[in-house]
PDB file of C-alpha atoms and ligand atoms in Angstrom:
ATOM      1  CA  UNK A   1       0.000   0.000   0.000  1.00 52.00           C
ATOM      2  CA  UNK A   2       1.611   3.670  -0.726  1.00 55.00           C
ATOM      3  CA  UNK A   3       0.491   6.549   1.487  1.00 63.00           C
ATOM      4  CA  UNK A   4       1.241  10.130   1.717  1.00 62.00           C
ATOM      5  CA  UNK A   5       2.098  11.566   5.036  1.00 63.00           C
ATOM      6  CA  UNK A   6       0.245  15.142   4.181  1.00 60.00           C
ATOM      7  CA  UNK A   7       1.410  16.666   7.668  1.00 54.00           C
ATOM      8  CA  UNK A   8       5.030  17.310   7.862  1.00 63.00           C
ATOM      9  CA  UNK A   9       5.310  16.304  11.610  1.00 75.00           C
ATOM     10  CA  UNK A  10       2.977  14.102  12.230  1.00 85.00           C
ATOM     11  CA  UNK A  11       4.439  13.407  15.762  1.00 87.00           C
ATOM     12  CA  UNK A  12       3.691  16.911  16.282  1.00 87.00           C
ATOM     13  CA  UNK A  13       0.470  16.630  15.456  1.00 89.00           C
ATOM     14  CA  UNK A  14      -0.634  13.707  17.834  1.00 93.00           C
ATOM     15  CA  UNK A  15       1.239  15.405  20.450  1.00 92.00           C
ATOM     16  CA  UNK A  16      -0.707  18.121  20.385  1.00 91.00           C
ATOM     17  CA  UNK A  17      -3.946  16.419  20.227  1.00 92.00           C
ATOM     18  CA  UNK A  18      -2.687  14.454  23.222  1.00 92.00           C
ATOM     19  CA  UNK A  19      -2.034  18.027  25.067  1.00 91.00           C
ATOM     20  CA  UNK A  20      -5.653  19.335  25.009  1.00 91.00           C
ATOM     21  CA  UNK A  21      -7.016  15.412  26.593  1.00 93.00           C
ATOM     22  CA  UNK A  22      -4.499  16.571  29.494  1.00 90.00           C
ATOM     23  CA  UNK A  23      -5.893  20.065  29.563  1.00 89.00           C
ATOM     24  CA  UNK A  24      -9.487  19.257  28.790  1.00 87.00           C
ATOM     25  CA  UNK A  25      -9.739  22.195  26.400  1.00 87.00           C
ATOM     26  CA  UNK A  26     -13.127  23.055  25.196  1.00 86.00           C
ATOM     27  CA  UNK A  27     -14.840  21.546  28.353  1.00 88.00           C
ATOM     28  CA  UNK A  28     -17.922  23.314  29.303  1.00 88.00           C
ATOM     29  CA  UNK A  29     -19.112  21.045  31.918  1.00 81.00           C
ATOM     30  CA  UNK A  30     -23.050  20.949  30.252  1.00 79.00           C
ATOM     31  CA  UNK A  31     -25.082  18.385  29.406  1.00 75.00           C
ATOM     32  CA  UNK A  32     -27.723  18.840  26.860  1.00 74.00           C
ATOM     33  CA  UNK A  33     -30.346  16.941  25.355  1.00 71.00           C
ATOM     34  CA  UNK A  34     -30.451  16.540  21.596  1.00 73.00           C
ATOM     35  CA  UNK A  35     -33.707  17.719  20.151  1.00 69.00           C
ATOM     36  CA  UNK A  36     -34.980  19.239  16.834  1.00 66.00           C
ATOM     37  CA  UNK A  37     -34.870  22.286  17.285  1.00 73.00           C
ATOM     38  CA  UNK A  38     -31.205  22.175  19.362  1.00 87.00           C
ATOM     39  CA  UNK A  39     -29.199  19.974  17.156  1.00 94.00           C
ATOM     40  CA  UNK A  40     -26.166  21.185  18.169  1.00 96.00           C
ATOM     41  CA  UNK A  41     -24.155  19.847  21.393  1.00 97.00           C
ATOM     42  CA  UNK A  42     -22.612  21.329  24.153  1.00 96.00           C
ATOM     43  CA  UNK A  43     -19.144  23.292  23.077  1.00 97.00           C
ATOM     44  CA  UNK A  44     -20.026  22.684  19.903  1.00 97.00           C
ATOM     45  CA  UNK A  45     -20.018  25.494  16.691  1.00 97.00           C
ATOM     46  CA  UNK A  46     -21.257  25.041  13.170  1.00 97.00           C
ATOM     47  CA  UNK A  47     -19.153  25.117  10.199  1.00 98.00           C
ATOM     48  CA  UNK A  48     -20.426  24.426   6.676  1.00 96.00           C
ATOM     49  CA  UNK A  49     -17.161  23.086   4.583  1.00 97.00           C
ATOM     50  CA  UNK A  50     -16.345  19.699   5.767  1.00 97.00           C
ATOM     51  CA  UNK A  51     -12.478  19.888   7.360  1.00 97.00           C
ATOM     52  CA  UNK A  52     -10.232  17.379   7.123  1.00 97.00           C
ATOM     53  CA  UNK A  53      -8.526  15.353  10.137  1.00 96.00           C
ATOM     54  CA  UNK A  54      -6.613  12.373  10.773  1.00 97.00           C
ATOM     55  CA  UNK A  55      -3.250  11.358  12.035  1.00 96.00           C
ATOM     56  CA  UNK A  56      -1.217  12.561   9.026  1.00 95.00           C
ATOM     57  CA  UNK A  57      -1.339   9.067   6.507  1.00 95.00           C
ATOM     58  CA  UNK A  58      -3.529   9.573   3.198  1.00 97.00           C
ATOM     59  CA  UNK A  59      -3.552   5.658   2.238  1.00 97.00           C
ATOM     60  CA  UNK A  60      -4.341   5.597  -1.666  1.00 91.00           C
ATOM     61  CA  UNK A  61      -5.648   2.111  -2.017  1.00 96.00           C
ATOM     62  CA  UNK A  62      -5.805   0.694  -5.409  1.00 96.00           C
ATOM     63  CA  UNK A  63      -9.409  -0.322  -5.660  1.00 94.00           C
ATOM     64  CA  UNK A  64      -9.234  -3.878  -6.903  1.00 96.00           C
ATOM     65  CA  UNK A  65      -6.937  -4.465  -3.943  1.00 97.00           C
ATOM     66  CA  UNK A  66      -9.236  -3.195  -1.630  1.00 98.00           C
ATOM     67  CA  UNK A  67     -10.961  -5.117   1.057  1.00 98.00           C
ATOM     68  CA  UNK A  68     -13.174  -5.374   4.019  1.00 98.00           C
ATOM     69  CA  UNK A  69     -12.148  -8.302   6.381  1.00 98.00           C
ATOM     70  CA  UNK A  70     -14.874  -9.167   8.838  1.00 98.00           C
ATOM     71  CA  UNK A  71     -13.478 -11.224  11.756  1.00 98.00           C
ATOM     72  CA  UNK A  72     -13.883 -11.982  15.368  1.00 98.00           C
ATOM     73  CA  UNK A  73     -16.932 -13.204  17.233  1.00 99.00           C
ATOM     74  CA  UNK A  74     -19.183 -13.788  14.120  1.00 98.00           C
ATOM     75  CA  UNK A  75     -21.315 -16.736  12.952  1.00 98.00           C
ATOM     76  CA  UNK A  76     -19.708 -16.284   9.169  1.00 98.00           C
ATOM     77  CA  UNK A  77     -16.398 -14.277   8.936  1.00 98.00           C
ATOM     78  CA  UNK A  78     -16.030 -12.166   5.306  1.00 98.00           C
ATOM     79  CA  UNK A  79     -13.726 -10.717   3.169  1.00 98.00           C
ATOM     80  CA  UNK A  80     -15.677  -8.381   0.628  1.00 98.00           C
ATOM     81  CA  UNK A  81     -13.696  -6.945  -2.362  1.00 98.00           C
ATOM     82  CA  UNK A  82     -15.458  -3.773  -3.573  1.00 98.00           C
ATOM     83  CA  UNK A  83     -17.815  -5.827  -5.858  1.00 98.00           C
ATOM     84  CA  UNK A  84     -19.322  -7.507  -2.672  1.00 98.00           C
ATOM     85  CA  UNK A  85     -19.249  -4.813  -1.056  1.00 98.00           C
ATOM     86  CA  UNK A  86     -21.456  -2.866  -3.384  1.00 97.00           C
ATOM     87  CA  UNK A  87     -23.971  -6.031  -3.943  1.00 97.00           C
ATOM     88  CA  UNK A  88     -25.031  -5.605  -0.084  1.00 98.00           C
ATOM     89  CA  UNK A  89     -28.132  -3.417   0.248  1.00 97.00           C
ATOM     90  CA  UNK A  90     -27.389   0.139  -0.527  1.00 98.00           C
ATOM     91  CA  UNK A  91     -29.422   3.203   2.162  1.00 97.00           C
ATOM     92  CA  UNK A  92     -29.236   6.636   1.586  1.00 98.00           C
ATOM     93  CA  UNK A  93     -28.900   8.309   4.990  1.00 98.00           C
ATOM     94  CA  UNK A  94     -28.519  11.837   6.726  1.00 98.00           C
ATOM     95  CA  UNK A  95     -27.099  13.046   9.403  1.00 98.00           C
ATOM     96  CA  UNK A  96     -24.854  15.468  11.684  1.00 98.00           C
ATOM     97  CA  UNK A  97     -20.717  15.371  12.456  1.00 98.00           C
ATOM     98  CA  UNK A  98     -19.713  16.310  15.726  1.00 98.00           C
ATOM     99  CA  UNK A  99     -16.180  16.156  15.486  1.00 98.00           C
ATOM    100  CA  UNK A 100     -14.230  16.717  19.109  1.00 97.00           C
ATOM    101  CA  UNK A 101     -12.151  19.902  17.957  1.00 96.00           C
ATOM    102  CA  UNK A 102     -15.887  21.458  18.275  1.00 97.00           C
ATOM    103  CA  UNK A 103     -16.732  21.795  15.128  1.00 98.00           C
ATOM    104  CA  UNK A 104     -20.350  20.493  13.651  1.00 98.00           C
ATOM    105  CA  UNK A 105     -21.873  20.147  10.227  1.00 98.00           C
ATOM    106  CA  UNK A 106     -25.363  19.402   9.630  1.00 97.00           C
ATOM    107  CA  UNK A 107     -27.410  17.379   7.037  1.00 97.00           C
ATOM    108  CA  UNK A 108     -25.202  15.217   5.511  1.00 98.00           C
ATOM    109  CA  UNK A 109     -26.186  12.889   2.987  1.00 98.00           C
ATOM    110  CA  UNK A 110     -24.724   9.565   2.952  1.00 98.00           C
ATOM    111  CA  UNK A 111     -24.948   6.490   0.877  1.00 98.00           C
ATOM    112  CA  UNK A 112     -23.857   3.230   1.471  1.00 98.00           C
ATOM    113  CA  UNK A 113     -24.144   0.576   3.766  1.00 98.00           C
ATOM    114  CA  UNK A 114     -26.312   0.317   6.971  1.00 98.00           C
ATOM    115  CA  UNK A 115     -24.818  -1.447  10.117  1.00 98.00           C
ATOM    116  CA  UNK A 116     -28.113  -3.633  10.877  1.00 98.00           C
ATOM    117  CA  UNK A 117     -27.197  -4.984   7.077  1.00 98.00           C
ATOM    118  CA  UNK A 118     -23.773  -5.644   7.788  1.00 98.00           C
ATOM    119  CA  UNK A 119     -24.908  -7.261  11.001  1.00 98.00           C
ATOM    120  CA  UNK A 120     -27.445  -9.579   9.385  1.00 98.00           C
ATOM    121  CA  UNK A 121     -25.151 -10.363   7.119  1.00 98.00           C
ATOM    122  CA  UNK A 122     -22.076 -11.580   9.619  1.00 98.00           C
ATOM    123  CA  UNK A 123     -24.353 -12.476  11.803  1.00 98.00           C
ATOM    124  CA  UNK A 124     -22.146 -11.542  15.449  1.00 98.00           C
ATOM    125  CA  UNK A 125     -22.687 -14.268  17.941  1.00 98.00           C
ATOM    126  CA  UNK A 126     -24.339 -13.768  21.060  1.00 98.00           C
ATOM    127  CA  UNK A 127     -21.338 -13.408  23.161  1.00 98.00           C
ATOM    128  CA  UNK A 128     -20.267 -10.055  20.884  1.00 98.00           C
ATOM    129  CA  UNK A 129     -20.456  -6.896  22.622  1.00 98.00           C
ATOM    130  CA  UNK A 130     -17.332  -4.901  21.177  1.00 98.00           C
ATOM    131  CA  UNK A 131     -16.470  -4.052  17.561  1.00 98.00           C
ATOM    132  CA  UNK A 132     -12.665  -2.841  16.644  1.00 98.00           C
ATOM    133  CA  UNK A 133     -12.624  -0.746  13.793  1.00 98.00           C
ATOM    134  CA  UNK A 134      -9.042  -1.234  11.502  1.00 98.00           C
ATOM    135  CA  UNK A 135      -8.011   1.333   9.383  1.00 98.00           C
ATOM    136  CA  UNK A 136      -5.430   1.679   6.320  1.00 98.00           C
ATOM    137  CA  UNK A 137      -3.709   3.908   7.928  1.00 98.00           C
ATOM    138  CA  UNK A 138      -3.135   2.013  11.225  1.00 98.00           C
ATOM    139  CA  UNK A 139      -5.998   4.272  12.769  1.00 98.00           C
ATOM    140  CA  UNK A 140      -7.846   1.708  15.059  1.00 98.00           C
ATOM    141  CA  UNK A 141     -11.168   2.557  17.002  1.00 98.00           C
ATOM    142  CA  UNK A 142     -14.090   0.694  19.389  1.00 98.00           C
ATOM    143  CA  UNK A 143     -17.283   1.087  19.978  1.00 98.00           C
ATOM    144  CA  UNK A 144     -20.059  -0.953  21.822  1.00 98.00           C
ATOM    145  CA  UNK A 145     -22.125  -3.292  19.432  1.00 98.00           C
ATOM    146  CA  UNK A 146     -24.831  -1.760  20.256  1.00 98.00           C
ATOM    147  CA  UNK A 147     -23.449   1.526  19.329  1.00 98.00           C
ATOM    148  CA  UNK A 148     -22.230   0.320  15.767  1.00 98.00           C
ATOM    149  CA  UNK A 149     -26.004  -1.698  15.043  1.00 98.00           C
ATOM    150  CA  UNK A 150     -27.873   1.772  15.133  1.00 98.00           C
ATOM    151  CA  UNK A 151     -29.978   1.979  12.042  1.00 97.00           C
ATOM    152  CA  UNK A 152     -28.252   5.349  11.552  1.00 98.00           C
ATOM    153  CA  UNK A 153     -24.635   4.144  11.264  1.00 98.00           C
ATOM    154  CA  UNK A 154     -23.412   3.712   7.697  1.00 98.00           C
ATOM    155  CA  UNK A 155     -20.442   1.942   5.990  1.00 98.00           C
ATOM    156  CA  UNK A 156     -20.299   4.639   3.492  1.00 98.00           C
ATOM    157  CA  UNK A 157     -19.229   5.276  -0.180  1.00 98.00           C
ATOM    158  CA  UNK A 158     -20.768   8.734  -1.060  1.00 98.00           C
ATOM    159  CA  UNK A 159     -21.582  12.196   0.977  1.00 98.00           C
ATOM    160  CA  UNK A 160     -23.565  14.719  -0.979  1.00 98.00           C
ATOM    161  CA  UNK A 161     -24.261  12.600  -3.917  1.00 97.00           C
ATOM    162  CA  UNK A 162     -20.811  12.329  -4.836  1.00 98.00           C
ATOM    163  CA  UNK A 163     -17.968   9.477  -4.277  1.00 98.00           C
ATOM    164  CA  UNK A 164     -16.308   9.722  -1.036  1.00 98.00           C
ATOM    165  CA  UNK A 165     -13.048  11.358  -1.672  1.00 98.00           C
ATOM    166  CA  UNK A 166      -9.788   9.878  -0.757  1.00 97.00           C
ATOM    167  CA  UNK A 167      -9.081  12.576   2.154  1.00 98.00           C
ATOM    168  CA  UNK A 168     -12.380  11.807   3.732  1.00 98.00           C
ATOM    169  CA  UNK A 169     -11.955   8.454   3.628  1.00 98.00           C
ATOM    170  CA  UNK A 170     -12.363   6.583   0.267  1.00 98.00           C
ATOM    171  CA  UNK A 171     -13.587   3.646  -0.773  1.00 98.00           C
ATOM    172  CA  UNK A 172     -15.492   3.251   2.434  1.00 98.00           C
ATOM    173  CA  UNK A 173     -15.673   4.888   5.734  1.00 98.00           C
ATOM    174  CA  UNK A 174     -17.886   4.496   8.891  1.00 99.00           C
ATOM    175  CA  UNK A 175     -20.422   7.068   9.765  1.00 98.00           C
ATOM    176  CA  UNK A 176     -21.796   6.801  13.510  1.00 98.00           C
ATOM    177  CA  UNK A 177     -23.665   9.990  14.057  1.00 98.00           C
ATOM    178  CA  UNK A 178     -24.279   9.223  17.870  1.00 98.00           C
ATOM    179  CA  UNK A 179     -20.784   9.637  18.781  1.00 98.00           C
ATOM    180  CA  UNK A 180     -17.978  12.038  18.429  1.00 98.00           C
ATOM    181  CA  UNK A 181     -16.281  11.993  14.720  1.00 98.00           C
ATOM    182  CA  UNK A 182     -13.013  10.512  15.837  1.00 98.00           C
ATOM    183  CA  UNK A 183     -15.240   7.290  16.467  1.00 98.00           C
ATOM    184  CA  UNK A 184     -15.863   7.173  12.858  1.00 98.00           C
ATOM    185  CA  UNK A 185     -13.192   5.586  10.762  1.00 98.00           C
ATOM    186  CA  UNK A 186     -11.659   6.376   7.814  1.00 98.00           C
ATOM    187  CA  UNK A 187     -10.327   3.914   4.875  1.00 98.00           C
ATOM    188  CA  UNK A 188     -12.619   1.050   6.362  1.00 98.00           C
ATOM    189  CA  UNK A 189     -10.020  -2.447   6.282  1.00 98.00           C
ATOM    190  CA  UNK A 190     -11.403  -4.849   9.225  1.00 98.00           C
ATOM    191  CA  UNK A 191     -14.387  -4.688  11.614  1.00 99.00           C
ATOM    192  CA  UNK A 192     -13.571  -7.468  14.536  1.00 98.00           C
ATOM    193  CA  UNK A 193     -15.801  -8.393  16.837  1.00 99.00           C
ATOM    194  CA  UNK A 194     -15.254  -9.337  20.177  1.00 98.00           C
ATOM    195  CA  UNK A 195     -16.301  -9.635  24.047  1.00 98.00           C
ATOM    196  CA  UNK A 196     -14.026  -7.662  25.520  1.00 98.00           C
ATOM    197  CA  UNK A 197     -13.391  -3.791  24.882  1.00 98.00           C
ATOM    198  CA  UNK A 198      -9.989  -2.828  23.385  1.00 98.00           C
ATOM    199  CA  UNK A 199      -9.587   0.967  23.606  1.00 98.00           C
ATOM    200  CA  UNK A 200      -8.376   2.568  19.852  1.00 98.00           C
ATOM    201  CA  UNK A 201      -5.565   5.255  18.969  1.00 98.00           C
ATOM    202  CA  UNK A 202      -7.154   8.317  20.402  1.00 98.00           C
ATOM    203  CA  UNK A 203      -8.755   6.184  23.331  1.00 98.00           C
ATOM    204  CA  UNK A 204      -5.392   5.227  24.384  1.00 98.00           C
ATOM    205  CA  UNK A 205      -4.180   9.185  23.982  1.00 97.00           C
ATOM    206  CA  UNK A 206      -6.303  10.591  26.488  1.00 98.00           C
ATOM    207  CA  UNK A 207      -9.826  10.620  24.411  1.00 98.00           C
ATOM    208  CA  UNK A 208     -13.038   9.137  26.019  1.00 98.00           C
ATOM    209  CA  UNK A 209     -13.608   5.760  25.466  1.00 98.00           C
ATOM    210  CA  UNK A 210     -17.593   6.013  25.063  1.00 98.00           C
ATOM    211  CA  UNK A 211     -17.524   9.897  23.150  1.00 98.00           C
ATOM    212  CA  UNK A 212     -20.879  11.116  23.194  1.00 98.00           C
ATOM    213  CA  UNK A 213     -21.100  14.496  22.310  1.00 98.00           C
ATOM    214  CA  UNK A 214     -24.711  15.081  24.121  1.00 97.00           C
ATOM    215  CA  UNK A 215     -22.924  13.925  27.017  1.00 97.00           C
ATOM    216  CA  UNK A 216     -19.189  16.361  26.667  1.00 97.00           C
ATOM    217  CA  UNK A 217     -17.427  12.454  26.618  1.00 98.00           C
ATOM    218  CA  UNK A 218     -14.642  14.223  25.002  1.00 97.00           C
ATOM    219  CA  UNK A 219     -11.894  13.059  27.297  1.00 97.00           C
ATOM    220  CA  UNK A 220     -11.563  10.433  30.166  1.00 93.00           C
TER     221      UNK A 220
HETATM  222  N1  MTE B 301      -8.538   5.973   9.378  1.00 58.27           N
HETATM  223  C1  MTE B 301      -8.722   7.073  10.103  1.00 58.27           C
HETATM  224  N2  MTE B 301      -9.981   7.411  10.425  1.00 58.27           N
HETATM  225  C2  MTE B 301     -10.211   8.524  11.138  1.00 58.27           C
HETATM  226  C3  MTE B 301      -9.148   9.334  11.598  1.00 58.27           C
HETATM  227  C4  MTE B 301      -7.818   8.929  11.250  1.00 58.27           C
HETATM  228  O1  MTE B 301      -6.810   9.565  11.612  1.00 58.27           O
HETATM  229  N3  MTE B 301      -7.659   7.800  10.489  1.00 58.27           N
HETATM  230  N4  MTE B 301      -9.395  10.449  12.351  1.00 58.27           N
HETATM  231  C5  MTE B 301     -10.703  10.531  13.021  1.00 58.27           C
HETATM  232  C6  MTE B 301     -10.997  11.878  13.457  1.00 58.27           C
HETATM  233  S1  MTE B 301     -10.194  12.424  14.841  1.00 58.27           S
HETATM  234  C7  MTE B 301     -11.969  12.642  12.855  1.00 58.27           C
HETATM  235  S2  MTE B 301     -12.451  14.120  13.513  1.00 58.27           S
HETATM  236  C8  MTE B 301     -12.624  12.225  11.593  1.00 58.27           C
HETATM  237  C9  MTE B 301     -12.446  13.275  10.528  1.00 58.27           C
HETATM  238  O2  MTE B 301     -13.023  12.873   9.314  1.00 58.27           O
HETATM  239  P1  MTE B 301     -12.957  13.860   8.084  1.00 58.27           P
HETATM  240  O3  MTE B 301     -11.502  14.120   7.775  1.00 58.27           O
HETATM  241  O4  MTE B 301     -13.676  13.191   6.983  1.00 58.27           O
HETATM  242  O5  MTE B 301     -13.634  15.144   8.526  1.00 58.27           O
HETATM  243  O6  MTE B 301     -12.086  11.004  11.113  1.00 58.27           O
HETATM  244  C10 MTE B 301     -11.840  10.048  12.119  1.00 58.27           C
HETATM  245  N5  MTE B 301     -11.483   8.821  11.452  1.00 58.27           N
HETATM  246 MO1   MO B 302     -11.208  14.406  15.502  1.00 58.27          MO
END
């Protein structure tokens, strides 16, 4: 796989990241409930380009190398090339980012592929409760099962009616609205499924392990 390391010091860049966990920057200590006509959480301010983040590695995957490994605590384990991927059942989907730095963007449209059809389709055994998210670029993340099986969560190929582009993930990158952007990975490459709960890059670095933005779980 080739990448391109886009930030010049990417050490720099974690480090820094790593700095405001310590200080708890943009903390306001409120809770607030999500409703329809206050959409946007605590801390949080709306922007209306999309920014880019991530820990410095652009992957460029050649698509007919691509793949989606499904592995772990499931009745029937998969490998989809992008093919397979695109022969699951397709939702259209919109939703809200709430990405930790504190910025939010509203009403995007997704397209791709719905967790409870992933699920059905790996079937997770009972004893699941955790899912590991594997990027290309080494990024790893974990959410709660029940978390990831929302019917809002999307493996997704397209935002805005367009393909995906590479800096924003391409081919395919999760989408969980509920949960703070950083939960959301990138460059999709294995979903594992297991009992126990194995904390991800920026869990490790300081970030919350659960991340809900109604809630502040920005660090912990
Ligand atoms: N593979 C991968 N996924 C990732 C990241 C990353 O570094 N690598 N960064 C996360 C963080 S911290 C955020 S805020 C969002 C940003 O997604 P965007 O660049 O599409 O806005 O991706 C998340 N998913
Ligand atoms: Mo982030």
């Amino acid at each position: 796989m080739d990448s391109v390391v886009r930030n010049g010091d990417r050490e720099k860049l974690i480090a820094a990241k790593e700095q405001w966990a310590r200080q708890s920057r943009l903390l306001t200590g409120e809770t607030r409930l999500r409703e329809d006509d206050n959409r946007l959480p605590p801390g949080q301010h709306l922007v209306t380009s999309w920014p880019v983040l991530d820990i410095g590695i652009t992957p460029t995957i050649r698509p007919e190398s691509w793949r989606l490994d499904i592995g772990g605590l499931v009745q029937r384990p998969a490998s989809f090339d992008l093919t397979e991927f695109g022969a699951l059942p397709q939702t259209a989907l919109r939703s809200d980012i709430h990405c930790v730095t504190s910025w939010s963007r509203f009403d995007n449209d997704w397209i791709g592929v719905a967790a409870p059809d992933l699920l059905a389709d790996v079937k997770p055994l009972a004893k699941a409760r955790f899912v590991q998210l594997e990027a290309y670029d080494g990024y790893t993340t974990n959410l709660p099962l029940d978390s990831f099986g929302r019917d809002d969560v999307v493996l997704a190929t397209h935002w805005q009616g367009q393909v995906l582009s590479v800096e924003h993930g391409a081919p395919v990158r999760l989408v969980v609205p509920q949960l703070y952007f950083w939960k959301s990975a990138k460059w999709l490459r294995r979903i594992e499924f297991t009992e126990i709960d194995r904390p991800g890059f920026w869990e490790q670095r300081g970030y919350h392990n659960s991340g809900d933005p109604w809630l502040e779980q920005r660090y912990g």
